PDB file of C-alpha atoms in Angstrom:
ATOM      1  CA  MET A   1     101.908  88.291 124.978  1.00 46.00           C
ATOM      2  CA  LYS A   2     102.665  87.269 120.873  1.00 56.00           C
ATOM      3  CA  LYS A   3     102.632  84.920 119.082  1.00 58.00           C
ATOM      4  CA  SER A   4     104.073  84.010 115.528  1.00 64.00           C
ATOM      5  CA  LEU A   5     101.949  82.872 112.849  1.00 65.00           C
ATOM      6  CA  GLN A   6     103.509  81.337 109.536  1.00 69.00           C
ATOM      7  CA  SER A   7     102.187  81.749 105.581  1.00 74.00           C
ATOM      8  CA  LYS A   8     104.334  79.923 103.251  1.00 77.00           C
ATOM      9  CA  PHE A   9     104.377  80.436  99.725  1.00 83.00           C
ATOM     10  CA  ASP A  10     106.450  79.071  96.794  1.00 86.00           C
ATOM     11  CA  ILE A  11     107.798  82.204  94.369  1.00 87.00           C
ATOM     12  CA  ARG A  12     108.931  80.828  90.260  1.00 88.00           C
ATOM     13  CA  LEU A  13     109.904  82.932  87.699  1.00 89.00           C
ATOM     14  CA  SER A  14     109.832  81.075  84.305  1.00 87.00           C
ATOM     15  CA  PHE A  15     112.401  82.215  81.905  1.00 86.00           C
ATOM     16  CA  GLU A  16     114.321  80.731  78.508  1.00 82.00           C
ATOM     17  CA  ARG A  17     117.826  79.282  79.210  1.00 77.00           C
ATOM     18  CA  ASN A  18     120.721  81.075  78.104  1.00 76.00           C
ATOM     19  CA  THR A  19     118.761  84.418  78.747  1.00 77.00           C
ATOM     20  CA  GLU A  20     120.831  87.784  78.499  1.00 77.00           C
ATOM     21  CA  ASN A  21     121.176  90.808  80.827  1.00 80.00           C
ATOM     22  CA  PRO A  22     120.626  87.467  83.939  1.00 82.00           C
ATOM     23  CA  SER A  23     121.119  90.539  86.313  1.00 89.00           C
ATOM     24  CA  ARG A  24     117.411  91.804  86.012  1.00 91.00           C
ATOM     25  CA  LEU A  25     115.758  88.379  86.423  1.00 89.00           C
ATOM     26  CA  PHE A  26     117.103  88.570  90.249  1.00 90.00           C
ATOM     27  CA  LYS A  27     115.857  91.982  90.503  1.00 93.00           C
ATOM     28  CA  SER A  28     112.250  91.666  89.935  1.00 92.00           C
ATOM     29  CA  PHE A  29     112.712  88.539  92.218  1.00 90.00           C
ATOM     30  CA  ALA A  30     113.636  90.176  94.755  1.00 92.00           C
ATOM     31  CA  GLU A  31     111.096  93.262  94.453  1.00 93.00           C
ATOM     32  CA  MET A  32     108.514  90.271  94.065  1.00 92.00           C
ATOM     33  CA  ILE A  33     109.579  88.999  97.389  1.00 90.00           C
ATOM     34  CA  ASP A  34     109.043  92.774  98.862  1.00 92.00           C
ATOM     35  CA  GLY A  35     106.191  93.237  96.972  1.00 92.00           C
ATOM     36  CA  ILE A  36     104.185  90.000  98.634  1.00 90.00           C
ATOM     37  CA  ASN A  37     105.586  91.248 102.351  1.00 89.00           C
ATOM     38  CA  SER A  38     103.795  94.318 101.491  1.00 90.00           C
ATOM     39  CA  LEU A  39     100.623  92.780 100.938  1.00 91.00           C
ATOM     40  CA  ASP A  40     100.734  89.765 103.280  1.00 87.00           C
ATOM     41  CA  TYR A  41     101.032  92.875 106.042  1.00 87.00           C
ATOM     42  CA  ILE A  42      98.126  94.567 104.648  1.00 89.00           C
ATOM     43  CA  ILE A  43      96.197  91.359 104.415  1.00 88.00           C
ATOM     44  CA  ALA A  44      98.001  90.648 108.759  1.00 84.00           C
ATOM     45  CA  GLU A  45      97.238  94.122 110.139  1.00 83.00           C
ATOM     46  CA  SER A  46      93.022  94.095 109.092  1.00 84.00           C
ATOM     47  CA  VAL A  47      92.919  91.313 112.025  1.00 80.00           C
ATOM     48  CA  ASN A  48      95.304  92.966 114.712  1.00 72.00           C
ATOM     49  CA  THR A  49      96.771  96.021 113.724  1.00 66.00           C
ATOM     50  CA  LYS A  50      99.753  96.028 115.878  1.00 68.00           C
ATOM     51  CA  VAL A  51     101.393  93.386 113.087  1.00 66.00           C
ATOM     52  CA  LYS A  52     105.250  92.877 112.309  1.00 68.00           C
ATOM     53  CA  SER A  53     106.358  91.368 109.017  1.00 68.00           C
ATOM     54  CA  LYS A  54     109.776  88.936 107.807  1.00 66.00           C
ATOM     55  CA  ILE A  55     109.660  86.715 104.685  1.00 72.00           C
ATOM     56  CA  VAL A  56     112.267  84.245 105.815  1.00 69.00           C
ATOM     57  CA  LEU A  57     114.014  81.934 102.241  1.00 68.00           C
ATOM     58  CA  ASP A  58     112.953  77.941 103.103  1.00 68.00           C
ATOM     59  CA  ASP A  59     115.388  76.734  99.907  1.00 63.00           C
ATOM     60  CA  ILE A  60     116.573  77.598  96.085  1.00 73.00           C
ATOM     61  CA  GLU A  61     115.168  75.158  93.486  1.00 68.00           C
ATOM     62  CA  LYS A  62     117.499  75.292  90.302  1.00 65.00           C
ATOM     63  CA  GLY A  63     115.083  74.902  86.793  1.00 61.00           C
ATOM     64  CA  SER A  64     113.130  77.632  86.746  1.00 68.00           C
ATOM     65  CA  LEU A  65     114.417  80.566  89.589  1.00 73.00           C
ATOM     66  CA  ILE A  66     111.944  78.638  92.215  1.00 76.00           C
ATOM     67  CA  GLY A  67     112.241  80.260  96.364  1.00 77.00           C
ATOM     68  CA  ARG A  68     110.431  78.705  98.369  1.00 71.00           C
ATOM     69  CA  PHE A  69     109.754  81.208 101.582  1.00 74.00           C
ATOM     70  CA  TRP A  70     107.495  82.075 104.527  1.00 65.00           C
ATOM     71  CA  ASN A  71     106.038  84.923 105.982  1.00 71.00           C
ATOM     72  CA  GLU A  72     106.348  85.659 109.420  1.00 67.00           C
ATOM     73  CA  LEU A  73     104.115  87.229 111.061  1.00 65.00           C
ATOM     74  CA  VAL A  74     104.341  88.491 114.858  1.00 67.00           C
ATOM     75  CA  VAL A  75     101.301  89.653 116.451  1.00 62.00           C
ATOM     76  CA  SER A  76     100.930  91.517 119.543  1.00 61.00           C
ATOM     77  CA  GLU A  77      97.536  90.728 121.471  1.00 58.00           C
ATOM     78  CA  ASP A  78      98.346  93.773 123.925  1.00 55.00           C
ATOM     79  CA  GLY A  79      95.131  95.590 124.452  1.00 45.00           C
ATOM     80  CA  GLN A  80      92.834  93.225 122.203  1.00 50.00           C
ATOM     81  CA  ILE A  81      89.130  93.399 123.564  1.00 42.00           C
ATOM     82  CA  ASP A  82      88.389  89.780 122.726  1.00 49.00           C
ATOM     83  CA  ASN A  83      90.063  86.654 122.224  1.00 52.00           C
ATOM     84  CA  SER A  84      92.100  86.133 118.828  1.00 60.00           C
ATOM     85  CA  PRO A  85      90.847  84.300 116.288  1.00 62.00           C
ATOM     86  CA  ASP A  86      92.673  80.517 115.824  1.00 70.00           C
ATOM     87  CA  ASP A  87      96.357  80.904 114.245  1.00 73.00           C
ATOM     88  CA  GLU A  88      94.889  78.638 111.225  1.00 80.00           C
ATOM     89  CA  LYS A  89      92.333  80.298 110.382  1.00 83.00           C
ATOM     90  CA  ILE A  90      94.397  83.087 110.146  1.00 83.00           C
ATOM     91  CA  GLU A  91      96.636  82.014 107.702  1.00 84.00           C
ATOM     92  CA  GLU A  92      94.855  80.744 106.033  1.00 86.00           C
ATOM     93  CA  TYR A  93      93.102  83.816 105.137  1.00 88.00           C
ATOM     94  CA  ILE A  94      96.242  85.767 104.594  1.00 88.00           C
ATOM     95  CA  GLU A  95      96.847  82.989 102.209  1.00 88.00           C
ATOM     96  CA  GLU A  96      94.114  83.145 100.013  1.00 91.00           C
ATOM     97  CA  SER A  97      93.535  86.846 100.558  1.00 92.00           C
ATOM     98  CA  ARG A  98      97.169  86.654  98.830  1.00 91.00           C
ATOM     99  CA  ALA A  99      95.887  84.387  95.394  1.00 92.00           C
ATOM    100  CA  GLU A 100      92.928  87.026  94.964  1.00 93.00           C
ATOM    101  CA  SER A 101      95.279  89.621  94.947  1.00 94.00           C
ATOM    102  CA  PHE A 102      97.463  87.668  92.982  1.00 93.00           C
ATOM    103  CA  LYS A 103      94.909  86.229  90.280  1.00 93.00           C
ATOM    104  CA  PHE A 104      93.694  89.714  89.977  1.00 94.00           C
ATOM    105  CA  LEU A 105      96.785  90.920  88.766  1.00 93.00           C
ATOM    106  CA  ALA A 106      96.620  87.567  86.541  1.00 92.00           C
ATOM    107  CA  GLU A 107      93.612  88.477  84.973  1.00 93.00           C
ATOM    108  CA  LYS A 108      95.303  92.208  83.769  1.00 93.00           C
ATOM    109  CA  LYS A 109      92.581  93.981  86.793  1.00 93.00           C
ATOM    110  CA  HIS A 110      93.259  97.546  87.264  1.00 95.00           C
ATOM    111  CA  THR A 111      89.954  99.592  87.645  1.00 94.00           C
ATOM    112  CA  VAL A 112      88.931 101.259  90.959  1.00 94.00           C
ATOM    113  CA  ASN A 113      85.296  98.618  89.917  1.00 94.00           C
ATOM    114  CA  ASP A 114      88.205  95.818  90.088  1.00 94.00           C
ATOM    115  CA  LEU A 115      89.679  96.557  92.962  1.00 94.00           C
ATOM    116  CA  GLU A 116      86.171  97.603  94.816  1.00 93.00           C
ATOM    117  CA  ASN A 117      85.844  93.206  94.029  1.00 94.00           C
ATOM    118  CA  LEU A 118      88.506  92.408  95.051  1.00 95.00           C
ATOM    119  CA  LYS A 119      88.083  94.060  98.420  1.00 93.00           C
ATOM    120  CA  VAL A 120      84.539  92.371  99.096  1.00 92.00           C
ATOM    121  CA  ARG A 121      86.353  88.673  97.550  1.00 94.00           C
ATOM    122  CA  ILE A 122      88.475  89.435 100.644  1.00 93.00           C
ATOM    123  CA  SER A 123      85.863  90.796 103.218  1.00 92.00           C
ATOM    124  CA  GLU A 124      84.016  87.194 102.308  1.00 93.00           C
ATOM    125  CA  ILE A 125      86.958  85.083 102.993  1.00 91.00           C
ATOM    126  CA  ALA A 126      87.412  86.438 106.315  1.00 90.00           C
ATOM    127  CA  GLU A 127      83.405  86.099 106.872  1.00 90.00           C
ATOM    128  CA  LYS A 128      83.879  82.232 105.929  1.00 90.00           C
ATOM    129  CA  LYS A 129      87.171  82.242 108.544  1.00 86.00           C
ATOM    130  CA  ASP A 130      85.188  83.686 110.839  1.00 84.00           C
ATOM    131  CA  LEU A 131      87.431  87.108 110.918  1.00 82.00           C
ATOM    132  CA  THR A 132      84.510  88.992 111.335  1.00 78.00           C
ATOM    133  CA  ASP A 133      82.783  88.284 114.044  1.00 77.00           C
ATOM    134  CA  SER A 134      86.484  89.618 116.373  1.00 71.00           C
ATOM    135  CA  PHE A 135      86.363  93.098 117.595  1.00 61.00           C
ATOM    136  CA  ASN A 136      89.678  93.686 115.845  1.00 72.00           C
ATOM    137  CA  TYR A 137      88.950  92.684 112.652  1.00 79.00           C
ATOM    138  CA  THR A 138      88.022  95.435 109.569  1.00 83.00           C
ATOM    139  CA  GLU A 139      88.415  96.175 106.070  1.00 85.00           C
ATOM    140  CA  PRO A 140      91.660  96.132 104.262  1.00 88.00           C
ATOM    141  CA  ASP A 141      92.807 100.056 103.704  1.00 89.00           C
ATOM    142  CA  THR A 142      91.508 100.173  99.733  1.00 91.00           C
ATOM    143  CA  LEU A 143      94.089 102.879  99.549  1.00 92.00           C
ATOM    144  CA  LYS A 144      97.292 101.226 100.901  1.00 92.00           C
ATOM    145  CA  LEU A 145      95.755  97.672  98.945  1.00 94.00           C
ATOM    146  CA  ALA A 146      96.311  99.450  95.573  1.00 95.00           C
ATOM    147  CA  GLU A 147      99.605 100.327  96.255  1.00 95.00           C
ATOM    148  CA  ALA A 148     100.835  97.126  97.370  1.00 94.00           C
ATOM    149  CA  ILE A 149      99.132  95.339  94.245  1.00 95.00           C
ATOM    150  CA  ASN A 150     101.006  98.586  91.653  1.00 95.00           C
ATOM    151  CA  LYS A 151     104.577  96.980  94.115  1.00 95.00           C
ATOM    152  CA  ILE A 152     104.518  93.546  93.033  1.00 94.00           C
ATOM    153  CA  ASN A 153     102.897  94.576  89.338  1.00 94.00           C
ATOM    154  CA  ASP A 154     106.237  96.769  88.853  1.00 95.00           C
ATOM    155  CA  SER A 155     107.751  93.561  89.774  1.00 93.00           C
ATOM    156  CA  THR A 156     107.303  92.173  87.187  1.00 93.00           C
ATOM    157  CA  ASP A 157     108.727  95.419  84.857  1.00 92.00           C
ATOM    158  CA  LYS A 158     112.037  94.361  83.723  1.00 91.00           C
ATOM    159  CA  LEU A 159     110.171  91.158  82.264  1.00 90.00           C
ATOM    160  CA  SER A 160     110.557  90.367  78.682  1.00 89.00           C
ATOM    161  CA  GLU A 161     107.043  88.997  77.172  1.00 88.00           C
ATOM    162  CA  THR A 162     108.079  85.624  77.462  1.00 88.00           C
ATOM    163  CA  GLU A 163     108.913  85.520  81.646  1.00 88.00           C
ATOM    164  CA  SER A 164     106.623  85.028  84.389  1.00 90.00           C
ATOM    165  CA  PHE A 165     106.170  83.929  87.444  1.00 91.00           C
ATOM    166  CA  GLU A 166     103.870  81.751  89.308  1.00 89.00           C
ATOM    167  CA  LEU A 167     102.827  81.831  92.805  1.00 89.00           C
ATOM    168  CA  LYS A 168     102.040  78.439  94.928  1.00 87.00           C
ATOM    169  CA  SER A 169     100.736  78.231  98.708  1.00 83.00           C
ATOM    170  CA  PRO A 170      99.754  74.855 100.346  1.00 80.00           C
ATOM    171  CA  ASN A 171      96.384  75.431  98.870  1.00 78.00           C
ATOM    172  CA  ARG A 172      96.677  77.799  95.988  1.00 83.00           C
ATOM    173  CA  GLU A 173      98.224  78.182  93.239  1.00 84.00           C
ATOM    174  CA  VAL A 174      98.014  81.368  90.275  1.00 86.00           C
ATOM    175  CA  LYS A 175     100.031  80.929  87.142  1.00 87.00           C
ATOM    176  CA  GLU A 176     101.046  84.038  84.353  1.00 88.00           C
ATOM    177  CA  ILE A 177     101.669  87.361  86.650  1.00 90.00           C
ATOM    178  CA  LYS A 178     103.453  89.344  83.249  1.00 89.00           C
ATOM    179  CA  VAL A 179     104.678  92.114  82.091  1.00 89.00           C
ATOM    180  CA  GLY A 180     102.220  94.277  80.441  1.00 88.00           C
ATOM    181  CA  THR A 181      99.318  94.746  82.549  1.00 89.00           C
ATOM    182  CA  SER A 182      97.978  98.059  83.826  1.00 92.00           C
ATOM    183  CA  LYS A 183      98.681  99.571  87.110  1.00 94.00           C
ATOM    184  CA  ILE A 184      95.794 100.598  89.301  1.00 95.00           C
ATOM    185  CA  ASP A 185      95.696 104.276  89.344  1.00 95.00           C
ATOM    186  CA  ILE A 186      96.377 105.808  93.135  1.00 93.00           C
ATOM    187  CA  GLU A 187      94.433 109.308  92.100  1.00 92.00           C
ATOM    188  CA  GLU A 188      91.215 107.622  90.526  1.00 93.00           C
ATOM    189  CA  VAL A 189      91.514 105.059  93.899  1.00 93.00           C
ATOM    190  CA  GLU A 190      91.757 108.399  96.315  1.00 92.00           C
ATOM    191  CA  ASN A 191      88.704 110.138  94.089  1.00 91.00           C
ATOM    192  CA  ALA A 192      86.713 107.163  94.932  1.00 92.00           C
ATOM    193  CA  LEU A 193      86.966 107.039  98.325  1.00 91.00           C
ATOM    194  CA  THR A 194      86.657 110.801  98.780  1.00 93.00           C
ATOM    195  CA  TYR A 195      83.978 112.374 100.824  1.00 92.00           C
ATOM    196  CA  ASN A 196      85.348 115.714 101.160  1.00 94.00           C
ATOM    197  CA  GLU A 197      87.632 117.983  99.970  1.00 93.00           C
ATOM    198  CA  ILE A 198      89.773 120.866 101.230  1.00 95.00           C
ATOM    199  CA  ILE A 199      91.570 123.212  99.539  1.00 95.00           C
ATOM    200  CA  ASN A 200      94.411 125.494 101.067  1.00 94.00           C
ATOM    201  CA  GLU A 201      96.609 128.236 100.095  1.00 96.00           C
ATOM    202  CA  SER A 202      99.040 129.339 103.099  1.00 96.00           C
ATOM    203  CA  GLU A 203     102.607 130.613 104.130  1.00 96.00           C
ATOM    204  CA  VAL A 204     105.409 129.030 105.723  1.00 96.00           C
ATOM    205  CA  PHE A 205     109.165 128.669 106.243  1.00 97.00           C
ATOM    206  CA  TYR A 206     110.765 125.716 105.308  1.00 96.00           C
ATOM    207  CA  LEU A 207     113.886 124.380 106.727  1.00 96.00           C
ATOM    208  CA  ILE A 208     115.938 123.041 103.499  1.00 94.00           C
ATOM    209  CA  LYS A 209     116.998 119.292 104.385  1.00 92.00           C
ATOM    210  CA  LYS A 210     118.664 118.666 100.221  1.00 91.00           C
ATOM    211  CA  PRO A 211     118.117 121.099  97.412  1.00 91.00           C
ATOM    212  CA  ASP A 212     117.320 119.738  93.996  1.00 88.00           C
ATOM    213  CA  PHE A 213     119.782 121.490  91.875  1.00 85.00           C
ATOM    214  CA  LEU A 214     119.599 119.005  88.619  1.00 81.00           C
ATOM    215  CA  GLY A 215     116.230 118.686  87.729  1.00 78.00           C
ATOM    216  CA  ASP A 216     112.200 118.894  88.630  1.00 77.00           C
ATOM    217  CA  SER A 217     112.396 116.609  91.643  1.00 86.00           C
ATOM    218  CA  ALA A 218     111.068 117.256  95.132  1.00 92.00           C
ATOM    219  CA  TRP A 219     112.957 118.814  97.655  1.00 94.00           C
ATOM    220  CA  SER A 220     113.497 117.497 100.981  1.00 93.00           C
ATOM    221  CA  PHE A 221     113.204 120.066 104.128  1.00 94.00           C
ATOM    222  CA  LYS A 222     111.785 120.074 107.976  1.00 94.00           C
ATOM    223  CA  HIS A 223     109.290 121.871 109.121  1.00 94.00           C
ATOM    224  CA  GLY A 224     109.571 122.353 112.839  1.00 91.00           C
ATOM    225  CA  ASN A 225     110.084 118.518 114.045  1.00 91.00           C
ATOM    226  CA  LYS A 226     108.972 116.878 110.686  1.00 92.00           C
ATOM    227  CA  PRO A 227     110.190 116.263 107.732  1.00 93.00           C
ATOM    228  CA  VAL A 228     108.484 116.903 103.953  1.00 93.00           C
ATOM    229  CA  SER A 229     109.174 115.866 100.461  1.00 94.00           C
ATOM    230  CA  VAL A 230     107.768 119.184  98.570  1.00 95.00           C
ATOM    231  CA  LYS A 231     107.741 120.149  94.475  1.00 94.00           C
ATOM    232  CA  ILE A 232     108.355 124.095  94.046  1.00 95.00           C
ATOM    233  CA  LEU A 233     106.061 125.037  90.811  1.00 94.00           C
ATOM    234  CA  HIS A 234     108.165 128.311  90.976  1.00 95.00           C
ATOM    235  CA  GLN A 235     109.183 127.924  87.479  1.00 93.00           C
ATOM    236  CA  GLU A 236     110.724 131.723  87.709  1.00 94.00           C
ATOM    237  CA  TRP A 237     112.594 131.132  90.931  1.00 95.00           C
ATOM    238  CA  LEU A 238     113.415 127.241  90.123  1.00 93.00           C
ATOM    239  CA  GLU A 239     115.974 128.488  86.799  1.00 92.00           C
ATOM    240  CA  SER A 240     117.464 131.340  88.907  1.00 93.00           C
ATOM    241  CA  PHE A 241     118.415 129.242  91.560  1.00 93.00           C
ATOM    242  CA  HIS A 242     119.741 126.261  88.775  1.00 91.00           C
ATOM    243  CA  SER A 243     121.747 128.906  86.859  1.00 90.00           C
ATOM    244  CA  GLY A 244     123.063 129.913  89.924  1.00 89.00           C
ATOM    245  CA  GLN A 245     121.757 133.226  90.752  1.00 93.00           C
ATOM    246  CA  ILE A 246     120.601 132.342  94.196  1.00 92.00           C
ATOM    247  CA  PRO A 247     123.177 130.776  96.295  1.00 90.00           C
ATOM    248  CA  VAL A 248     121.314 128.693  98.883  1.00 89.00           C
ATOM    249  CA  VAL A 249     123.711 127.158 102.113  1.00 84.00           C
ATOM    250  CA  PRO A 250     122.829 124.516 104.700  1.00 78.00           C
ATOM    251  CA  GLY A 251     120.649 126.170 107.145  1.00 87.00           C
ATOM    252  CA  ASP A 252     118.902 128.024 105.378  1.00 93.00           C
ATOM    253  CA  SER A 253     115.529 128.414 104.619  1.00 96.00           C
ATOM    254  CA  LEU A 254     112.262 129.662 101.854  1.00 96.00           C
ATOM    255  CA  HIS A 255     109.570 131.756 102.681  1.00 97.00           C
ATOM    256  CA  VAL A 256     107.368 130.077 100.495  1.00 97.00           C
ATOM    257  CA  LYS A 257     103.484 129.713  99.600  1.00 97.00           C
ATOM    258  CA  ILE A 258     102.152 126.381  98.809  1.00 97.00           C
ATOM    259  CA  PHE A 259      99.196 124.975  97.782  1.00 97.00           C
ATOM    260  CA  GLN A 260      97.464 121.727 100.093  1.00 95.00           C
ATOM    261  CA  THR A 261      94.814 119.732  98.360  1.00 94.00           C
ATOM    262  CA  LEU A 262      93.904 117.831 101.719  1.00 94.00           C
ATOM    263  CA  LYS A 263      90.851 114.557 100.703  1.00 93.00           C
ATOM    264  CA  TYR A 264      88.854 112.816 103.906  1.00 94.00           C
ATOM    265  CA  ASN A 265      86.579 109.644 103.155  1.00 89.00           C
ATOM    266  CA  ARG A 266      82.863 109.528 105.100  1.00 89.00           C
ATOM    267  CA  ASN A 267      84.454 108.877 108.602  1.00 87.00           C
ATOM    268  CA  GLY A 268      86.239 112.099 108.462  1.00 90.00           C
ATOM    269  CA  TYR A 269      89.606 110.493 107.906  1.00 88.00           C
ATOM    270  CA  LEU A 270      92.498 111.685 105.976  1.00 91.00           C
ATOM    271  CA  ILE A 271      93.136 109.772 102.930  1.00 89.00           C
ATOM    272  CA  SER A 272      95.207 111.642 100.887  1.00 89.00           C
ATOM    273  CA  GLU A 273      97.830 114.739 101.695  1.00 91.00           C
ATOM    274  CA  LYS A 274      99.461 116.711  98.641  1.00 92.00           C
ATOM    275  CA  THR A 275     101.442 120.019  99.442  1.00 95.00           C
ATOM    276  CA  GLU A 276     103.374 122.289  96.563  1.00 96.00           C
ATOM    277  CA  ILE A 277     104.873 125.246  96.481  1.00 96.00           C
ATOM    278  CA  ILE A 278     103.597 127.918  94.288  1.00 96.00           C
ATOM    279  CA  GLU A 279     106.339 131.066  95.042  1.00 96.00           C
ATOM    280  CA  VAL A 280     109.474 131.128  96.486  1.00 96.00           C
ATOM    281  CA  ILE A 281     109.102 134.626  98.483  1.00 97.00           C
ATOM    282  CA  ASP A 282     112.479 134.441  99.816  1.00 95.00           C
ATOM    283  CA  VAL A 283     115.717 132.866 101.130  1.00 95.00           C
ATOM    284  CA  ILE A 284     115.924 132.942 104.841  1.00 95.00           C
ATOM    285  CA  HIS A 285     120.114 132.720 105.218  1.00 91.00           C
ATOM    286  CA  ASN A 286     121.026 131.035 108.043  1.00 85.00           C
ATOM    287  CA  LYS A 287     123.199 133.654 110.101  1.00 79.00           C
TER     288      LYS A 287
END
């Protein structure tokens, strides 16, 4: 059994007439839509982990760039162990939590402490809507929340100092979402959440999917059936590869030494996994 929730909102992008390079405004607007969709999904996920999200365009107005939308959240009730909260309360919870997240940006907040205060505020909204009484409710994931807010923040990068976003919901309005707000430091958030850290060095074989021929980007590999993206830090080997001294063809594998950093929270959940290739031992050619 499924049910559909609708969370309505307007996005206004204010800009001066006869502005140059107008395509950047539409790109910024599109990125803002995607950022809101990510944020709404994370907030809705705290009520029910089985949720799908899609944003629907309702209308576009002239003047400033104004779009009317609703986010349709389809929640599966399979496997629930108690009665689901009222739809209206869930919609209000999403709307108010979204507005608090935008207020976070409008007030140019970005520290780990600011983020924790935002989570407290979202929890207070959930409690006010009686959502915390449901066994299905859990607080939004801190890292996912930080990443979603950064994604919304990124959408302002193409704006000038005189341009800004405004978010309007049925009961809330937040203005002055502008360029120049510092991003949340994801590594600082990870460190604040980390209770145990495990560091490993080991040797593995990676099947090459996509090498990096141009610079120092990550390579794409397969490890068994699992796709992985890993940077190679072995500079001497990279220089030989980029100069053409080491040929690599489809089907080849790398025998490498990797350095892994695994971070766990106090409940033993993996919150971060970082893998780097510190030495390329050999190229295993496909035969």
